[in-house]
Coordinates of C-alpha atoms and ligand atoms in Angstrom, one line a residue:
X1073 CA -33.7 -21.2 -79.0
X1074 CA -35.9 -22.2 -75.9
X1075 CA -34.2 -24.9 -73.8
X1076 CA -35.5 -26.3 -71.1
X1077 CA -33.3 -27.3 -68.4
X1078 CA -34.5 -30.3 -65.8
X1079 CA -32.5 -30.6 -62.8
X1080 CA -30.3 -28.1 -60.8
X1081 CA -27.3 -30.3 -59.4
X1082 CA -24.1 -28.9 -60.9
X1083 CA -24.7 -30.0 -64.6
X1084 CA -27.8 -28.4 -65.1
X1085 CA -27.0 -25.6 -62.9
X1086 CA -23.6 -24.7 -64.8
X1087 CA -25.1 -25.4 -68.2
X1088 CA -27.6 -23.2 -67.5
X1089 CA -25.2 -20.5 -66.4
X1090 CA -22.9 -20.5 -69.4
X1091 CA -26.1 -20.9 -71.7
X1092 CA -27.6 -17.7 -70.3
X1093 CA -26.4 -15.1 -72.5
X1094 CA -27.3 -16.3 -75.1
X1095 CA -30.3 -19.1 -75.0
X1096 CA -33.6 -18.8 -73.3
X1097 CA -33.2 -21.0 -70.7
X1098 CA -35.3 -22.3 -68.1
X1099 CA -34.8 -24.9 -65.3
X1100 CA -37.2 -27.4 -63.4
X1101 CA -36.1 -28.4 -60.5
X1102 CA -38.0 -30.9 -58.0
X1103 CA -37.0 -29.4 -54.9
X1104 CA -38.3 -26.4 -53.3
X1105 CA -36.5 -23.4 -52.8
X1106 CA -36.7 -22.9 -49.0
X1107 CA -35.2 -26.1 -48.6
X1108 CA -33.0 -27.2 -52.2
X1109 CA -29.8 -28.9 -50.9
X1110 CA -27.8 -31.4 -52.6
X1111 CA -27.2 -35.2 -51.4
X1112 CA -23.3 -35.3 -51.3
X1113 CA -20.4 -34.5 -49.6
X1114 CA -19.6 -31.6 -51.1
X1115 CA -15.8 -32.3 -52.0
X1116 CA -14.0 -30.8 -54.5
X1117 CA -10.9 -30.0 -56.7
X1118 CA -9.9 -26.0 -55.4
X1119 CA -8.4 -25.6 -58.9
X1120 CA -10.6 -27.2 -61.3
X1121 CA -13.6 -25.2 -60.0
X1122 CA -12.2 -22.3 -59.5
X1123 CA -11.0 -21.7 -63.3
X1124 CA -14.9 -23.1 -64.2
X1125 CA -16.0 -20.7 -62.3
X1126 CA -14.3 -17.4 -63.6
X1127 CA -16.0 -18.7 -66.9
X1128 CA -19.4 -17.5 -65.5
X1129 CA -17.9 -15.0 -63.2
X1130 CA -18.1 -16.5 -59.8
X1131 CA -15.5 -17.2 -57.2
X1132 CA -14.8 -20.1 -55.6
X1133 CA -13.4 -18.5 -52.6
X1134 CA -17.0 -17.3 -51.4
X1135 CA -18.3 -20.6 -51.3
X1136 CA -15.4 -22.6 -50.0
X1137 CA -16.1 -24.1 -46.2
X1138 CA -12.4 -26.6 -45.6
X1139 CA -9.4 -26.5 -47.8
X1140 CA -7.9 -29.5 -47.3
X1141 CA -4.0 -30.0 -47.1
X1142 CA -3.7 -34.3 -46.2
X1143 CA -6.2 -36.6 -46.2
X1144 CA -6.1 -39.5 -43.6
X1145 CA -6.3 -43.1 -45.0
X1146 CA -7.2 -46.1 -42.7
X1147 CA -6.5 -49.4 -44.3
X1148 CA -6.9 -52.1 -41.5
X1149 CA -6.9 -49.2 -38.7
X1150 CA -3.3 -48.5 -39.6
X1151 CA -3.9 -44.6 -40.9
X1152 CA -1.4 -43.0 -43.4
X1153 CA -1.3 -39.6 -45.1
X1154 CA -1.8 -38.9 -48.7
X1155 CA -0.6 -35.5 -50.1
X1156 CA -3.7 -33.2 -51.3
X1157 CA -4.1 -30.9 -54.0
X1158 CA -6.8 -28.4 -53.4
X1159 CA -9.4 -31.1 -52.0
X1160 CA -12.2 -28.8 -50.6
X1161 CA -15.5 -28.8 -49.3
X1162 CA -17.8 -25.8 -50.1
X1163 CA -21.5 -24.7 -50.2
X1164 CA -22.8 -26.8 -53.0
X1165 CA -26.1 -25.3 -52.4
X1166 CA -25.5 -21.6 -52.4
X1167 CA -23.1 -22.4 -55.3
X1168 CA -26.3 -23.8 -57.4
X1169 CA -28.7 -21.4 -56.6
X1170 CA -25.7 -18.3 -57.7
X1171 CA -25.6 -20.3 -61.1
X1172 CA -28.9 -20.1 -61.9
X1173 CA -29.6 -16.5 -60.8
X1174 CA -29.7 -15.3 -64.4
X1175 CA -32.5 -17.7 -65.7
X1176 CA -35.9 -18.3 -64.6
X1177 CA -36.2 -21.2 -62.0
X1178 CA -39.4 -23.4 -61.4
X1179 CA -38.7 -24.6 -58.1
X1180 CA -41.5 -27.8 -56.9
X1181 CA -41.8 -29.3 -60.6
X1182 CA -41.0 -32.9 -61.1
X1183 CA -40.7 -33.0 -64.6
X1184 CA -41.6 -37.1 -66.1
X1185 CA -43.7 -36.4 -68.8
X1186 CA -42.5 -36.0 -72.6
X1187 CA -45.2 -32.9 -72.9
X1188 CA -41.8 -30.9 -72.1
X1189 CA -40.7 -31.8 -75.0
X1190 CA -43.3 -30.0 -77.7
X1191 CA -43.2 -26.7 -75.2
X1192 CA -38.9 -26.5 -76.1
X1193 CA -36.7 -26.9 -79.1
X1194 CA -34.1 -28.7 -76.9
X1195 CA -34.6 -30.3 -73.3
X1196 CA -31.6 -31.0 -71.3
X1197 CA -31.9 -34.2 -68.8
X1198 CA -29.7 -33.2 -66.0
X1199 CA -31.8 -35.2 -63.5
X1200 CA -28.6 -37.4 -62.1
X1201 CA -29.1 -40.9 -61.1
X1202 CA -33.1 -40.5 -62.0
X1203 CA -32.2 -40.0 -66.1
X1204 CA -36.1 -38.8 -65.8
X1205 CA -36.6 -37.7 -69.6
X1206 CA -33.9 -40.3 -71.6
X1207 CA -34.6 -44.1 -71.8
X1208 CA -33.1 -46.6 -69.4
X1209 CA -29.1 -47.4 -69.8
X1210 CA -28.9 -49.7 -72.5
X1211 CA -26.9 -52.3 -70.6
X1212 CA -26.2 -52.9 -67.0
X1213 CA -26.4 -49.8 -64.9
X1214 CA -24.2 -50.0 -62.3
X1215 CA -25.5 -48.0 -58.8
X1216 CA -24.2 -48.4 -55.5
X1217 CA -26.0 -47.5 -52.4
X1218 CA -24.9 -44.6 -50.4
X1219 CA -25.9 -43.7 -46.9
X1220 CA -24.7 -40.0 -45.4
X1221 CA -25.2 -38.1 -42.3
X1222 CA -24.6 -34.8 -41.5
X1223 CA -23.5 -34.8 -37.6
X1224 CA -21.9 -32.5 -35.1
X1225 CA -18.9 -33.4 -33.1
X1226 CA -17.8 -31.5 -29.8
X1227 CA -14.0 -33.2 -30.6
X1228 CA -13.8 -33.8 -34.5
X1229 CA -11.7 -36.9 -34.9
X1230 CA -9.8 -35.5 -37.8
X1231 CA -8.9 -32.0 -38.7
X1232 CA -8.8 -32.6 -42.5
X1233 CA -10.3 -35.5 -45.2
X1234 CA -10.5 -39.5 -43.6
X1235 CA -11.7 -42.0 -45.9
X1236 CA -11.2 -46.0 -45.2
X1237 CA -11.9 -48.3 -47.9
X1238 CA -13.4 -51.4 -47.6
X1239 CA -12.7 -54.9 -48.1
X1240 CA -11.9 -55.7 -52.0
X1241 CA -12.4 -51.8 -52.7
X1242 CA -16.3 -52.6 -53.1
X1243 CA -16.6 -48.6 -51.1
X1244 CA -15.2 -46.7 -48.5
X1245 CA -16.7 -44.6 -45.7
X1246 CA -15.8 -41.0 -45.6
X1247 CA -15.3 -38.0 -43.0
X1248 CA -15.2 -34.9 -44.7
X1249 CA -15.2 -31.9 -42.8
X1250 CA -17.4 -28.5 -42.7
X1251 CA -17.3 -26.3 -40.1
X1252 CA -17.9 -25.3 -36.6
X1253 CA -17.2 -29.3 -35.6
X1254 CA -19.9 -30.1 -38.6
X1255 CA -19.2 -32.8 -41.0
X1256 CA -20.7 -35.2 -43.6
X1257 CA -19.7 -38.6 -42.2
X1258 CA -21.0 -41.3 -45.2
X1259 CA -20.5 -44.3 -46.9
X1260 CA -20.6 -46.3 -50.6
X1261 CA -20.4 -50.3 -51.2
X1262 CA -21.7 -52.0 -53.8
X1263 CA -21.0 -55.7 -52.3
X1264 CA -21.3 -55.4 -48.4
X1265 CA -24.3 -54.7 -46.8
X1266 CA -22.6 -53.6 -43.7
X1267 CA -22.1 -50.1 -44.5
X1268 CA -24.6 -48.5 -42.4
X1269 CA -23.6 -49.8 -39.5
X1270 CA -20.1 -49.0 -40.2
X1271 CA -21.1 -45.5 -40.3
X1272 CA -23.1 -45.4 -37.4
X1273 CA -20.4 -47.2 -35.2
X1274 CA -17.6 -44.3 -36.4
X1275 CA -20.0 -41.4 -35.0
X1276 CA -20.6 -42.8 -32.2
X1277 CA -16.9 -43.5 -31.3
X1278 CA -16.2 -40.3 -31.7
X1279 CA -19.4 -38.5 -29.7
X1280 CA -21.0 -37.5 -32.9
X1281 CA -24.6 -35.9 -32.7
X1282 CA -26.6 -36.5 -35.6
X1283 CA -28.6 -33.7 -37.6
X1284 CA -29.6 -34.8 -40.4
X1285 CA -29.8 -38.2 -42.2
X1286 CA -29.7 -38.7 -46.6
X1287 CA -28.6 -40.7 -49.3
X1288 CA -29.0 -42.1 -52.6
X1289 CA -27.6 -44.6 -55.1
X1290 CA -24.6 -43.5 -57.2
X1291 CA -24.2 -44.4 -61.1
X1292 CA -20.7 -45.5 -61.5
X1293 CA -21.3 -47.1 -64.9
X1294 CA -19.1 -45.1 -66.8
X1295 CA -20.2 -42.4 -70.0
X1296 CA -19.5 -45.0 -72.6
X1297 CA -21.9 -47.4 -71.6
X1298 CA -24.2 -45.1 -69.9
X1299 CA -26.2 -44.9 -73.3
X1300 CA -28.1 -43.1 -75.2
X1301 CA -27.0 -39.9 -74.4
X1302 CA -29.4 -38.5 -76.1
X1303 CA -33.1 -39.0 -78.0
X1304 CA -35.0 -36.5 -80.4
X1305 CA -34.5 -33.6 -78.8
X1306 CA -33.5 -34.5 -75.5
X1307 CA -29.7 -34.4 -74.5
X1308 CA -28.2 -35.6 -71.2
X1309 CA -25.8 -34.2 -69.2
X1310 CA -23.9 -35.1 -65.6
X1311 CA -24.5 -38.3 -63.8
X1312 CA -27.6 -39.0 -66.2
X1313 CA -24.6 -40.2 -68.7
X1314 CA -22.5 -41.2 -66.1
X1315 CA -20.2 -38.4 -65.1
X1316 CA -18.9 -39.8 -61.9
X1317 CA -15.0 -40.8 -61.4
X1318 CA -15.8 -45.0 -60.3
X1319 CA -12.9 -44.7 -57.8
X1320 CA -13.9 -41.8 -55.9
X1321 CA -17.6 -41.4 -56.8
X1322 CA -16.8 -37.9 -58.0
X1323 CA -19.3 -36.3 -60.1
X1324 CA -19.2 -32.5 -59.4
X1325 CA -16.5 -31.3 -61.3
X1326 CA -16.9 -34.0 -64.2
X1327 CA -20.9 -33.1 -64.4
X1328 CA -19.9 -29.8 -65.1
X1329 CA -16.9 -30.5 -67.2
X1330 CA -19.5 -32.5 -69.2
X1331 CA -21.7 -29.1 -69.0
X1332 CA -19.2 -27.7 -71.1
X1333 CA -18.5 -30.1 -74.1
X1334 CA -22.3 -30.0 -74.6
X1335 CA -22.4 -26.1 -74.4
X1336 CA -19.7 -26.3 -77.7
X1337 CA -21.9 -28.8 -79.3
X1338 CA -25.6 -28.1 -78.1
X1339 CA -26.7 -27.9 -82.1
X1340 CA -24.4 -31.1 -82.6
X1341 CA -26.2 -34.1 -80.2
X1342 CA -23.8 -36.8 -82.2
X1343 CA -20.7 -35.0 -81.5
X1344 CA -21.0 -34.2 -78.1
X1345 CA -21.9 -38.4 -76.9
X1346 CA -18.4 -38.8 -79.6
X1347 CA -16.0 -36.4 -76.8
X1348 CA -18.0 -37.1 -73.7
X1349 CA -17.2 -40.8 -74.1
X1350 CA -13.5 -39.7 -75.2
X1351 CA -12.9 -37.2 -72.6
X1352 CA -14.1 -39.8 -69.9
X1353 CA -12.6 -42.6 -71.2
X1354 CA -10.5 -43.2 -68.2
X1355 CA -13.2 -43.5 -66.2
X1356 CA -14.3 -46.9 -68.2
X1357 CA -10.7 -48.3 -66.6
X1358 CA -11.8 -46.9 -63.1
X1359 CA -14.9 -48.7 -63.6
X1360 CA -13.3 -52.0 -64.7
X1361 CA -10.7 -51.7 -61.7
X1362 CA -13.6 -51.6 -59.6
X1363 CA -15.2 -54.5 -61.0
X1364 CA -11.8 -56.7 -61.1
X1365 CA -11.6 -56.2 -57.5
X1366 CA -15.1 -57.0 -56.4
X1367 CA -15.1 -60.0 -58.6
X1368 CA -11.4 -61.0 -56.9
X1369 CA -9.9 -60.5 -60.4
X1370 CA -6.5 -61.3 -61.1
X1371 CA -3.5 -59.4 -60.3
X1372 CA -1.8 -58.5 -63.9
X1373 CA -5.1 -56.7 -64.3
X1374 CA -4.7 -54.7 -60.7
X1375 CA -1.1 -54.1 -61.6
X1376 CA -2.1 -52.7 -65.2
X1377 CA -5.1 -50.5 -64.3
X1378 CA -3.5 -49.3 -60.7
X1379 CA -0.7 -47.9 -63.1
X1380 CA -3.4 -46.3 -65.5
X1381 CA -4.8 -45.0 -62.8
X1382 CA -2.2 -43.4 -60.9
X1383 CA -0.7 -41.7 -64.5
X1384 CA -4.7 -40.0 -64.4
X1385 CA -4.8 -39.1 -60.9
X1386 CA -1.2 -36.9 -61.7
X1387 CA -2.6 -35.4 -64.8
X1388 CA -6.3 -34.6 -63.0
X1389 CA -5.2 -33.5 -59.7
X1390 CA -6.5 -29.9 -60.1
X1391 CA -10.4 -31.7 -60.3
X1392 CA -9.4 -34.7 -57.8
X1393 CA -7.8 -32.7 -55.5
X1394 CA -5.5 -35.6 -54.7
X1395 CA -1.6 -35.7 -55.3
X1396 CA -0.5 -39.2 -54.1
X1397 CA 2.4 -40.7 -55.2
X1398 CA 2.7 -44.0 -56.7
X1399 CA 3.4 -45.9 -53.5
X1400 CA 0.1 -44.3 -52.1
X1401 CA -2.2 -45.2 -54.8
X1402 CA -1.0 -49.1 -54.9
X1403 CA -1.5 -48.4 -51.3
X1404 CA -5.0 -47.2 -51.3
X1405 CA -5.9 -49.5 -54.2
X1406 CA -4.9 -52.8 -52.5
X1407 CA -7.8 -53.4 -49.7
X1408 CA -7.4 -56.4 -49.4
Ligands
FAD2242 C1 -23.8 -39.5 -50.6 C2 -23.1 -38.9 -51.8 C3 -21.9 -38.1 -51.6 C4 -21.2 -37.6 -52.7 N1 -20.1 -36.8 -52.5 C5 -19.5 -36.2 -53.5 C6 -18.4 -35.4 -53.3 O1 -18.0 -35.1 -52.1 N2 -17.7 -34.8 -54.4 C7 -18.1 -35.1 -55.6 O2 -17.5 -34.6 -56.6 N3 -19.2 -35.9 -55.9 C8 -19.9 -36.4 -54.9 N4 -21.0 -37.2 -55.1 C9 -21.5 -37.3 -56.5 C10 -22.1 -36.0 -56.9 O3 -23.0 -35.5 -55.9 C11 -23.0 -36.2 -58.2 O4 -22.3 -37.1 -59.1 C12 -23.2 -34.8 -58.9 O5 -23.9 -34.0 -58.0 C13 -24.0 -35.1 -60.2 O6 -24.4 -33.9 -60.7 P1 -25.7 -33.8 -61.6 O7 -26.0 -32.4 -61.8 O8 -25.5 -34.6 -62.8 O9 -26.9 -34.5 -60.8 P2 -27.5 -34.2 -59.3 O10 -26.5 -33.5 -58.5 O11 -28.0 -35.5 -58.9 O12 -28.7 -33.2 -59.6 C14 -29.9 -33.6 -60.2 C15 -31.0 -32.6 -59.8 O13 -32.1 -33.0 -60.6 C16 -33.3 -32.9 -59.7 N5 -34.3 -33.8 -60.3 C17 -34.2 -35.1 -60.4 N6 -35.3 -35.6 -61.1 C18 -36.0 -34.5 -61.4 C19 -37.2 -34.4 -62.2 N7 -37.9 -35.4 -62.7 N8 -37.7 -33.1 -62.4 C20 -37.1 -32.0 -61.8 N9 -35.9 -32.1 -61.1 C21 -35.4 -33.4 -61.0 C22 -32.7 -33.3 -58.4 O14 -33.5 -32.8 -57.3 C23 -31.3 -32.7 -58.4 O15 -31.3 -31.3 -57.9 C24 -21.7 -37.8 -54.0 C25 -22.9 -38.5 -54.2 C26 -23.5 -39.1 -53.1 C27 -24.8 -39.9 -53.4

């Protein structure tokens, strides 16, 4: 079967790498070659990726840049410690471009029109937040705007993860670390406009230099309502069908996690939207946490969710890379 492949972030990328054996596969990607890079932090859970990873016969030692052991929270400017497990950053670039090493790759092609479709049996929409090839979401989409620089500090202010959530847990600003004093220094939030200047005002506190400045809006709307999944013969996959943890606004591990349900049902369209939407159904009560606390919701719901939540971050830690226990997540999911 020819399948067509648009879009190299980790869904497409890892789809494409466990496809390779036995599909003829070949990828579009809008980005050129010289300079293909990925808008994100690139955080991840150590254990999660590395089992994906044997599955195509990588390792995830070769691309890691900062294993993490605690990451710093600052509610208020009173900073605790949570416990990690695994939380990395790595070469999300390099890791994409190893993935597709066994397929062709047309780098500089930004794929829109259907014409796609009548050149390959199956064409995969891994596109992210663009969903270039399927329809619209049905309902409400749910993005939030992201801003992210990549800066250089003389003096890091923290040796491992900082994050700092803001008011009504509507985002949080993160430091995640690289190395050689580099970090991604960013920020999310769907309700407060004063994001940017959040960021701006924590590098220059702490004598940041900035290199390079990116960002894009997230979909947090969760698989279930991040609909249709798929049209005639076009399937999505990753954050086109909304493969990002609402919480955290992780989507590398669970874009590729999605990778591989639709690799065990790529001849089975219905199936695969029946145990993506099951397999993320705990992200639907991330999302609605979310949403409580933006709207001010009312605290049976917090106390509910928080505990949901908490029970998933223990049974996912190997792809969250966070082990906190349950005094630290009602903690973290209080602001304010
Ligand atoms: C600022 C920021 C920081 C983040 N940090 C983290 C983090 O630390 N850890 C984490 O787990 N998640 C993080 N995320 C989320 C994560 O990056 C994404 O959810 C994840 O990469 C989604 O993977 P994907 O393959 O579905 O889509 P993407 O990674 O978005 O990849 C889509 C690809 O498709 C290409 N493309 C788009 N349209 C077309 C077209 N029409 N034709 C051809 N190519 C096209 C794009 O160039 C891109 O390469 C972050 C997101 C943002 C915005």
């Amino acid at each position: 079967m020819k399948i067509a492949v648009v879009g190299m972030g980790p869904a497409g990328a890892y789809l494409s790498a466990l496809l390779a054996d036995n599909y003829d596969i070949e990828v579009f990607e809008m980005q050129n070659k010289e300079t293909f890079s990925s808008i994100c932090a690139w955080g991840t859970g150590y254990y999660k990726m590395e089992e994906l990873l044997k599955d195509v016969g990588l390792n995830f030692d070769d691309y890691v840049i900062h294993r993490g052991k605690e990451l710093y929270v600052d509610l208020k400017n009173r900073i605790f410690t949570v416990k990690l497990y695994g939380l990395s950053t790595f070469n999300k670039p390099k890791l994409l471009k190893d993935l597709v090493s066994k397929v062709k790759v047309n780098y500089g092609k930004c794929i829109r029109s259907h014409a796609v479709r009548e050149a390959f049996e199956l064409v995969i929409d891994a596109t992210g937040i663009y969903r270039a090839l399927l329809p619209p979401v049905e309902g409400e989409d749910f993005l939030i705007p992201t801003v992210q620089y990549l800066v250089k500090f003389k003096h890091p202010p923290f040796d491992d993860f900082y994050v700092k959530p803001f008011k009504s847990y509507s985002g949080y600003l993160w430091f995640f670390p690289l190395d050689n004093g580099y970090a991604h220094v960013g920020a999310g939030d769907a309700r407060y406009g004063k994001y940017v200047y959040e960021v701006l005002a924590f590098i220059k506190r702490y004598n940041g230099e900035v290199v390079r400045k990116m960002g894009r809006p997230l979909r947090l709307t969760p698989p279930s309502l991040a609909t249709p999944h798929y049209i005639n013969n076009i399937i999505g996959v990753g954050e086109s069908v909304g493969t990002v943890f609402p919480l955290l606004g992780e989507g590398i591990l669970p874009s590729m996690m999605a990778a591989k349900l639709l690799k065990d049902n790529i001849d089975r369209p219905k199936r695969y939207s029946e145990v993506l939407k099951s397999r993320f159904k705990r992200f639907e009560d991330a999302f609605r946490f979310v949403k409580l606390k933006m709207e001010g919701r009312n605290l049976m719901h917090f106390a509910i969710l928080a505990l949901k939540l908490h029970r998933y971050f223990k049974a996912n830690r190997d792809h969250t890379g966070v082990d906190p226990s349950i005094l630290d997540t009602l903690k973290v999911l209080k602001p304010f």
